XYZ file of C-alpha atoms in Angstrom:
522
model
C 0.000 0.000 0.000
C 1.566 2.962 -1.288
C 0.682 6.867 0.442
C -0.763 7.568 -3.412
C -3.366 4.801 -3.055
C -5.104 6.074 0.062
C -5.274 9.840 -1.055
C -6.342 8.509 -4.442
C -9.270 7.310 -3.178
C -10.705 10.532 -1.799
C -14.099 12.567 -1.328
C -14.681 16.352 -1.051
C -16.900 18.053 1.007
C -17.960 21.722 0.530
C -18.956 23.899 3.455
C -21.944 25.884 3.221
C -21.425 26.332 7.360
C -23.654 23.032 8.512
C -23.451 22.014 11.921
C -23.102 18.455 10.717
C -20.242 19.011 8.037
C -17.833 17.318 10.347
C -19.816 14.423 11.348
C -20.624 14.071 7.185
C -16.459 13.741 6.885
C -16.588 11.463 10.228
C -18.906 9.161 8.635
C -17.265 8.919 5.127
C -13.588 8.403 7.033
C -15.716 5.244 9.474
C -16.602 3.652 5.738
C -12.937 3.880 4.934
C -12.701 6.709 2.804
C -10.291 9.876 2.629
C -11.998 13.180 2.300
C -11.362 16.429 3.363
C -13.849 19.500 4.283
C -13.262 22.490 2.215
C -15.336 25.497 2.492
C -17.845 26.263 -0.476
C -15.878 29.557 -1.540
C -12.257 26.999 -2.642
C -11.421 28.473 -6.018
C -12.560 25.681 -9.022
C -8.726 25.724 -10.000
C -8.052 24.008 -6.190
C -11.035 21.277 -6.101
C -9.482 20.198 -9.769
C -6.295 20.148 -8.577
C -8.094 18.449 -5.341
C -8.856 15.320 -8.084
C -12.060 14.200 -5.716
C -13.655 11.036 -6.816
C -17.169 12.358 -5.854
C -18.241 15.780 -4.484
C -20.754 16.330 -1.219
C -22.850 19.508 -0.816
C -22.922 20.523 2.927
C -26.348 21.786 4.129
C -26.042 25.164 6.114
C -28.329 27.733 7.813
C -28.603 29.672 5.007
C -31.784 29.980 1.964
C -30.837 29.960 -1.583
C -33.593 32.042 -2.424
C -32.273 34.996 -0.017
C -29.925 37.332 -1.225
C -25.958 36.733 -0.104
C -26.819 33.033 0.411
C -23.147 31.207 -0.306
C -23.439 29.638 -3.884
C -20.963 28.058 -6.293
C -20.451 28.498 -9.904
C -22.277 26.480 -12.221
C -18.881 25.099 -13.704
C -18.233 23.185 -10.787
C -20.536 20.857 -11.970
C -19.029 20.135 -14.820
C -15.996 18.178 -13.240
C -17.127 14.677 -13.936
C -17.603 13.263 -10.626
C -20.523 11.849 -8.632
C -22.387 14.892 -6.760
C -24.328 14.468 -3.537
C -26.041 17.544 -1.990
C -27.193 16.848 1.257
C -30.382 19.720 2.639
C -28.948 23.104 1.683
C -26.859 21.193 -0.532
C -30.129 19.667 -2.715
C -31.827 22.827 -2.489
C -28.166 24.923 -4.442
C -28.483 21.591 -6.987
C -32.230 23.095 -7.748
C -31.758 26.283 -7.717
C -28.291 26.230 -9.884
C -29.955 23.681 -12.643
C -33.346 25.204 -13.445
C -35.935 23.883 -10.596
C -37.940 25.527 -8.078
C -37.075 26.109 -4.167
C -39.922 27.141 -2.256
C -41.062 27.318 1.589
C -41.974 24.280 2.649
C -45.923 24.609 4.235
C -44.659 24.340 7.422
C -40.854 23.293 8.545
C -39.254 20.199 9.178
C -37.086 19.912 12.408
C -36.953 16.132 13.764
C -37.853 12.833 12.240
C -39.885 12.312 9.011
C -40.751 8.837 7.576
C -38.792 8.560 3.888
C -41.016 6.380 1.145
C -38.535 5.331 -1.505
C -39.673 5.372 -5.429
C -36.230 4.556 -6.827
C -34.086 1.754 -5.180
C -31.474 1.334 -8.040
C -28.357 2.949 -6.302
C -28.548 5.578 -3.841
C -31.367 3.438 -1.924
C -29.829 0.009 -2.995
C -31.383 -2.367 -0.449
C -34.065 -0.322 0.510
C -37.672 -1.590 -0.026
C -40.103 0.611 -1.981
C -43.529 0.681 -1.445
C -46.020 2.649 0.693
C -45.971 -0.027 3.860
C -41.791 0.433 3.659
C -41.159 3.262 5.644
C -37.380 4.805 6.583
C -36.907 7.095 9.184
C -34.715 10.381 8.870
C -33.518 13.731 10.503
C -34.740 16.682 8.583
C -33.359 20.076 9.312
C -35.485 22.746 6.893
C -37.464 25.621 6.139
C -37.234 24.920 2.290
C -38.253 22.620 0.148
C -38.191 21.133 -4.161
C -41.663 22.430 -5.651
C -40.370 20.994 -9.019
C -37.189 19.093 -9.625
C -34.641 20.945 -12.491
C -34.689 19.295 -15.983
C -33.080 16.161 -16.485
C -33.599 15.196 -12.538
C -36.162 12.536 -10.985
C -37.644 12.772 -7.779
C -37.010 9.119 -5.615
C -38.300 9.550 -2.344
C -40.485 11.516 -0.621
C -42.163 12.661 2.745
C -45.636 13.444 3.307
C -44.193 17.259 3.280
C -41.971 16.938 0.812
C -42.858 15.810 -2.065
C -39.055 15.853 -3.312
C -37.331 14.205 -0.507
C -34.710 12.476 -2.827
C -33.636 13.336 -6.247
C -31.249 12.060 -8.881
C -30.250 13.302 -12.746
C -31.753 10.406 -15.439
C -27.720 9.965 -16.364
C -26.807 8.821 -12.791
C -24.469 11.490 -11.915
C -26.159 13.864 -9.613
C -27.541 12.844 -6.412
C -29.410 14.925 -3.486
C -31.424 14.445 -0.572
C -33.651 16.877 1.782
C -32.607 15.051 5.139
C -29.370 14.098 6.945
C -28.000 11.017 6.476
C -24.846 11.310 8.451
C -26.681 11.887 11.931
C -27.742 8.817 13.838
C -31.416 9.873 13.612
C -31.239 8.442 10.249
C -30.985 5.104 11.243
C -30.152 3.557 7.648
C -27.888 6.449 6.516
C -24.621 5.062 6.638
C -26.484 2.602 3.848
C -27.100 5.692 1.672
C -23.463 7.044 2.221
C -21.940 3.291 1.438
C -24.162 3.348 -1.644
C -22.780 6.877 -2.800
C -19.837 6.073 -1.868
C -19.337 2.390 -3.344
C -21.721 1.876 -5.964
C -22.041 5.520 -7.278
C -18.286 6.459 -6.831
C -16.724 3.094 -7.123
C -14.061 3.778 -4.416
C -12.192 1.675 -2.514
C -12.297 1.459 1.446
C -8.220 2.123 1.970
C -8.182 4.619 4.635
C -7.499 2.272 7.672
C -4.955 2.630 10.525
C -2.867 0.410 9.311
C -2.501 2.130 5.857
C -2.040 5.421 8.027
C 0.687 4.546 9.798
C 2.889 3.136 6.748
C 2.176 6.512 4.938
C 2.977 8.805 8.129
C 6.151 6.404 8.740
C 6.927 7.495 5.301
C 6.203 10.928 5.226
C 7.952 11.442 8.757
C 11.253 10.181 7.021
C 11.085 11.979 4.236
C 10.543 15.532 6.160
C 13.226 14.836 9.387
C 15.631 12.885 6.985
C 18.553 10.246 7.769
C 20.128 12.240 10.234
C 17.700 15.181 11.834
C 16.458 15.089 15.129
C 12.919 15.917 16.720
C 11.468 16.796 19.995
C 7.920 16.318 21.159
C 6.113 17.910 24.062
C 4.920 14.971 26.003
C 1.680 15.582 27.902
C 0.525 12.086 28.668
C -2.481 12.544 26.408
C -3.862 10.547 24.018
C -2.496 13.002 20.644
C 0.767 13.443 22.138
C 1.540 9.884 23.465
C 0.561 9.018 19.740
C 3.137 11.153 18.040
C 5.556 10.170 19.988
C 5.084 6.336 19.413
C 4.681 7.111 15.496
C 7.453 9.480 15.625
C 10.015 6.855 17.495
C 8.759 4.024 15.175
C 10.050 6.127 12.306
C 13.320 7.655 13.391
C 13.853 5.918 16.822
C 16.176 7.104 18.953
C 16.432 10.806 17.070
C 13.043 11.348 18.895
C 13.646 12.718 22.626
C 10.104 13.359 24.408
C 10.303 16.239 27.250
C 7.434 16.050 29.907
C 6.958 18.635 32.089
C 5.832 18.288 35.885
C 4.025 21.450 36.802
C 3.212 19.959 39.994
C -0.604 20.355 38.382
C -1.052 16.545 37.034
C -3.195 13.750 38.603
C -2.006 11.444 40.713
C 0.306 8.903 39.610
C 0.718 10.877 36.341
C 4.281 11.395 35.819
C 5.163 7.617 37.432
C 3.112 6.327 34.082
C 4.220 8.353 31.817
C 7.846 7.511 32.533
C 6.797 3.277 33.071
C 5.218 3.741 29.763
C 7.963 5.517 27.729
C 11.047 4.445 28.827
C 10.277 1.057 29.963
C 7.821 -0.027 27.337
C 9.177 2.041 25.104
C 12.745 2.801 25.477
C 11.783 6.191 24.104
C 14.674 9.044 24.946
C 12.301 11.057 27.988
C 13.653 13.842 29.790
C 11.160 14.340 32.884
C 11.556 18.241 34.269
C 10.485 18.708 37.687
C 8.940 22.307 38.096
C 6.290 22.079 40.199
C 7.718 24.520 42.894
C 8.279 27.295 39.952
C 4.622 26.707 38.721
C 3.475 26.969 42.536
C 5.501 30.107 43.182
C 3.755 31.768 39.910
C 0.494 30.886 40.512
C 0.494 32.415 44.040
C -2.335 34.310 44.850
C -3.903 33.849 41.803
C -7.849 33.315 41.466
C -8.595 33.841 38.008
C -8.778 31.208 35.832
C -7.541 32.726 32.760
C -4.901 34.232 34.429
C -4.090 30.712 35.265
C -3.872 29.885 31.940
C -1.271 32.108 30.497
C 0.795 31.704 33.769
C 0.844 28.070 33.423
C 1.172 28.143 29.442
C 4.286 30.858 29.482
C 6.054 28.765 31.994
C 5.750 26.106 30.442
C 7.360 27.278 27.138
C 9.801 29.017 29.225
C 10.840 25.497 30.715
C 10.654 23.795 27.386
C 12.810 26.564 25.394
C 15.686 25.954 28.121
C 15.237 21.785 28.052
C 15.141 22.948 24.094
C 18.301 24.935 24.280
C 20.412 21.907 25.862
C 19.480 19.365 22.503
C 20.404 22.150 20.297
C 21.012 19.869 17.103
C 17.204 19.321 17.448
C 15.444 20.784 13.996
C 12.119 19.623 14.438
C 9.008 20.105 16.597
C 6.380 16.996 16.860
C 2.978 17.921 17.915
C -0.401 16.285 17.879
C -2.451 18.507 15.553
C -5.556 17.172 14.444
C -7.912 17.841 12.019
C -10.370 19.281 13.485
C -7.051 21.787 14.941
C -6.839 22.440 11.071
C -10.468 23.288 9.773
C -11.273 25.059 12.531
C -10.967 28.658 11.302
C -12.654 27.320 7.894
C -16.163 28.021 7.013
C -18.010 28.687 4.121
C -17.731 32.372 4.322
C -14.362 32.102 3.182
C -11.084 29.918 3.140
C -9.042 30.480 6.219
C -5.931 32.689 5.032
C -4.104 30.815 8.117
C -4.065 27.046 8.937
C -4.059 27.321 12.843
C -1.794 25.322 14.559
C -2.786 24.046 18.256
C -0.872 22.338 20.675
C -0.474 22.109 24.900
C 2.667 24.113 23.978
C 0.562 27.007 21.918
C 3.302 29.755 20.621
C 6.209 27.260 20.190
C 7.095 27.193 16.838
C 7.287 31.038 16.464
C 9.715 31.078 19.466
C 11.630 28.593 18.308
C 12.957 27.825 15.255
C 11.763 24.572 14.711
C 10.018 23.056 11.819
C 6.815 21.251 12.563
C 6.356 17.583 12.041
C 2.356 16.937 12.561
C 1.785 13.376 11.478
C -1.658 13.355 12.858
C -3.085 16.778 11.176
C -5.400 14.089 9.051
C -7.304 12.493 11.502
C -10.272 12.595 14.170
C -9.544 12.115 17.564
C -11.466 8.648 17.009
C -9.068 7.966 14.481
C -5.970 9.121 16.260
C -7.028 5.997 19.114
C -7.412 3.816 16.227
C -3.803 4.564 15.222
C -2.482 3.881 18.802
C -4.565 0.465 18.922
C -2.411 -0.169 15.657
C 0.600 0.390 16.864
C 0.034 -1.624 19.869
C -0.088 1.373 22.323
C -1.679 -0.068 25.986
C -5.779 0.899 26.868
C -4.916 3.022 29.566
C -3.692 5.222 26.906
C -5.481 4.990 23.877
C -8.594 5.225 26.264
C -7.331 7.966 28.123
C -9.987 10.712 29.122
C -9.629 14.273 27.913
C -7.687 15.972 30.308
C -6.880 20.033 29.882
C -3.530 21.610 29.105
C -3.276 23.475 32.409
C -4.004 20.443 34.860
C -5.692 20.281 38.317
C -4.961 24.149 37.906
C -8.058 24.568 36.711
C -10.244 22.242 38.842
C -8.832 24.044 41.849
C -10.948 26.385 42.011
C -9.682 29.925 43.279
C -5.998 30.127 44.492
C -3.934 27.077 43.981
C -1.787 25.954 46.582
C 0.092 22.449 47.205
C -2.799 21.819 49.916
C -5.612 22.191 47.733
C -3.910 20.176 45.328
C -3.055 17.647 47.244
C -7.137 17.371 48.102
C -8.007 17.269 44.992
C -5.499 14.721 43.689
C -6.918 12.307 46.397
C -10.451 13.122 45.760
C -9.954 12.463 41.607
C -8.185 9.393 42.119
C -11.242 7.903 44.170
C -13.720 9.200 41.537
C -11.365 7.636 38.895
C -11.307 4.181 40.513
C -14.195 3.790 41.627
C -15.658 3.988 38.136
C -13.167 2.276 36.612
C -14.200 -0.757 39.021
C -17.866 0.022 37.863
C -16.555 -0.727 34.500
C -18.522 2.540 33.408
C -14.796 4.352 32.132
C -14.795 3.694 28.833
C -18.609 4.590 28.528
C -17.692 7.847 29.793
C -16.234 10.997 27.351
C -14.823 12.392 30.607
C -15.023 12.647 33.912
C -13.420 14.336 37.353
C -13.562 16.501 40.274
C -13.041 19.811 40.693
C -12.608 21.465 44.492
C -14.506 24.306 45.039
C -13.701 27.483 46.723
C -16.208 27.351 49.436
C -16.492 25.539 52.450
C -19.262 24.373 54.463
C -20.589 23.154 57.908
C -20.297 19.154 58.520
C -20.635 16.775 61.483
C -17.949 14.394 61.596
C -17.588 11.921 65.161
C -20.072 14.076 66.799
C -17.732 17.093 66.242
C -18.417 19.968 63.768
C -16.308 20.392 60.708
C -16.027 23.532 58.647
C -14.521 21.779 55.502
C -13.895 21.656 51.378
C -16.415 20.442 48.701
C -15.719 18.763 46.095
C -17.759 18.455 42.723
C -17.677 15.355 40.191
C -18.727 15.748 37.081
C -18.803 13.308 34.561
C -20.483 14.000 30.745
C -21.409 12.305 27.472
C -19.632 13.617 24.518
C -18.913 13.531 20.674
C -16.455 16.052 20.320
C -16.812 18.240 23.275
C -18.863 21.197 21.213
C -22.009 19.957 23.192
C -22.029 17.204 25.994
C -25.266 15.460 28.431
C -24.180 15.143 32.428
C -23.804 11.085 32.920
C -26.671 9.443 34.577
C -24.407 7.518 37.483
C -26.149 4.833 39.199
C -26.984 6.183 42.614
C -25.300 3.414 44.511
C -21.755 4.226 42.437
C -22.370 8.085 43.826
C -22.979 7.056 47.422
C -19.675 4.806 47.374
C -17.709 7.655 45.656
C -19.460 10.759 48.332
C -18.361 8.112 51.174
C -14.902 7.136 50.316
C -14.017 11.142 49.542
C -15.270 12.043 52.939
C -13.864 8.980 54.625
C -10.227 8.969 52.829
C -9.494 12.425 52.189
C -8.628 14.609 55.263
C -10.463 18.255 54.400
C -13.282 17.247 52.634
C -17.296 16.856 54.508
C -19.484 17.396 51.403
C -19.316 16.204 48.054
C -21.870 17.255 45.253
C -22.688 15.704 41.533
C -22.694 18.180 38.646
C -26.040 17.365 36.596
C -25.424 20.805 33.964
C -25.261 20.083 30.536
C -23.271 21.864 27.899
C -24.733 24.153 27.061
C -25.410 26.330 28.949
C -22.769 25.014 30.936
C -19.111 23.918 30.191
C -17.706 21.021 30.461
C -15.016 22.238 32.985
C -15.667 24.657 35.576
C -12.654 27.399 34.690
């Protein structure tokens, strides 16, 4: 399998500013498929050079019948390429080609039941007939009054009459609802169909595949002799890159983890037992958590917390930096989502942002990047570690945020408070873990609030911390539901805290979803 092959076999998606466009580019990479999101405004020149094997229209907010609504020029469609617009996306196809978009009699948000007419390709599989009813997600105010020339209508809803649509010469596809979100049970059918039967692609984009072409790639940018550092937070992107990275250069890699005295408890010990004993990966461990201490003295506010703990940080780093001076080249653990982010279909992003724990690096330093995960999901990045044989603990690793427990101690943060909340997290942690609930969890933790409160502990009165667990559902982290724990699992966790760890007589269960809340608390 050759680096060619995989990108070969590749879909584009246009932007017209959905909130589903990345879960459209999720789905298509699950089947197997390379694609990339571009927004709807990418020159013509670019999506040729591009070579997609098959196009797909994003919907978006937007109407095509009101004025500034995002278009694209009519010569886009004649690349010869399978098309599939998808809401806003059938609704340009009409408008474009010579049909009618009108407001639909009254809108459709939620489910609608999908008749199928035409079950030669897009619906291959699917039963027609009146008693054969699919269920979709429809997101619209629109809707086809009359299909452009050349196109045929092949579903339909009792409120829209054009639910599906295809061109008579098999090139053109578009449908009214959302196949990509799970409240269209069957539409990872629809997307195998366009993808499979319509495009004829391949399904090459797998883990495996991914690693032989970063390997590659990673050689061919360090070279025989260059040398690379990588950040090492413990996470799941970092530990990643710096697996990938070693399995391509070896020992030119050296990983530099940084204790800021803000991690969880028996952080650093793993992070060492993985990397150099597992591993044998070159780790230099720095010790700072007296100099983060000393700078976050005093302070409350939580984005004050932030910078402190970021600028030290790549203070520390730039001096660890300064020692392997014959390193060239930073490894970080961009992602994709890192890379799209500041593109939307108002306009291609003049700057690719780059994100990382250590944010500011690479203009500080004069190191050149080296970003072997900038393709993938965060679903796909564990898939990669599960490939290369990296251990559960990691792979499976909860979110945790750049700036530590510094941020789930509420208020000042001192080695006390810390130490509270270390011991409090680490019961939460295990105690779920032995409910066998972890991995069913996006993340979870506690967080030590800045209040105390009146307790009775052996018949004397306390006057002691709090501490808050929260623990949430999540795709992505853009939106997330507060986990229903079983109230048995809370009562062991509120009486092992209280019991275990000395400073603590209440503890309390975040039930706030996101939004309006946040996931964390600062």
């Amino acid at each position: 399998m050759t680096s060619v092959d995989i990108h070969d076999e590749k879909i584009l998606i246009l932007d017209f500013g959905s909130q589903y466009t990345q879960l459209i580019a999720r789905r298509v990479r699950e089947l197997k498929v390379y694609c990339e999101i571009h927004p709807c405004t990418e020159p013509l020149e670019k999506i040729k050079e591009f070579a997609p094997r098959g196009i797909i229209l994003s919907g978006g907010p937007a109407s095509v019948t009101e004025e500034g609504a995002p278009l694209v020029p009519k010569e886009l469609f004649d690349i010869q390429v399978p098309f599939l617009g998808i809401c806003y996306g059938m609704q340009l196809f009409t408008h474009l080609m010579g049909g009618l978009v009108g407001k639909a009699e009254r809108r459709e948000y939620g489910h609608a039941m999908l008749q199928i007419d035409d079950n030669s390709d897009l619906f291959n599989g699917f039963e027609t007939g009146g008693e054969n009813l699919n269920k979709v997600w429809m997101s619209h105010g629109d809707r086809i009054e009359a299909a452009p020339p050349g196109f045929v209508p092949i579903a339909h809803t009792e409120n829209s009459p054009v639910a599906a649509m295809k061109d008579v010469k098999g090139r053109f596809y578009a449908v009214q609802f959302h196949p990509e979100v799970v409240h269209t049970p069957r539409g990872t059918e629809m997307l195998e169909n366009f993808l499979f039967r319509i495009c004829s692609l391949q399904p090459l984009w797998t883990a495996k595949s991914y690693i032989e072409m970063a390997i590659d790639q990673i050689r061919e940018t360090v070279g025989k002799d260059g040398k690379v550092l990588c950040a090492l937070s413990g996470g799941v992107d970092s530990s990643v890159v710096a697996v990938l990275v070693h399995r391509a250069i070896g020992d030119r890699l050296t990983c530099v983890f940084v204790d800021n005295g803000l991690l969880r408890k028996g952080e650093k010990e793993r992070v060492e037992k993985v990397f150099r004993d597992y591993y044998h990966i070159p780790l230099v461990v720095l010790d700072a958590g007296r100099q983060f201490l000393e700078k976050l003295e005093g302070v409350e506010d939580p984005e004050r917390k932030r910078v402190i703990i970021g600028n030290e940080f790549i203070r520390l780093f730039e001096i660890e930096a300064g020692k392997l001076g014959d390193a060239r080249f930073l490894a970080q653990g961009t992602l994709y989502p890192d890379v799209i982010e500041s593109v939307s279909f108002k306009g291609p992003s003049a700057t690719i942002k780059t994100h990382h724990n250590v944010g500011g690096l690479p203009e500080k330093m004069d190191l050149k990047l080296v970003e072997p995960l900038r393709e993938l999901f965060k679903d796909e990045v564990r898939e990669v570690g599960r490939e290369l044989g990296m251990p559960d603990q990691m792979v499976k690793r909860h979110p945790f945020p750049g700036p530590g427990l510094g941020i789930r101690v509420l208020g000042e943060v001192t080695e006390e408070r810390l130490h509270v909340l270390r011991e409090a997290d680490a019961i939460v942690r295990e105690e779920i873990r032995a409910a066998g609930l972890y991995d069913h969890i996006w993340q979870l933790f506690a967080v030590l609030l800045p209040i105390r409160t009146v307790g009775v502990m052996g018949d004397e009165r306390t006057y002691e911390n709090v501490v808050a667990v929260r623990a949430v559902h999540s795709l992505d982290g853009m939106t997330a539901d507060w986990v229903h724990l079983p109230y048995e699992l809370l009562n062991r966790i509120s009486n092992r805290i209280i019991n275990e760890v000395r400073g603590v007589n209440r503890v309390v269960y975040d039930i706030s979803s996101k939004p309006p809340a946040t996931i964390e608390w600062e």
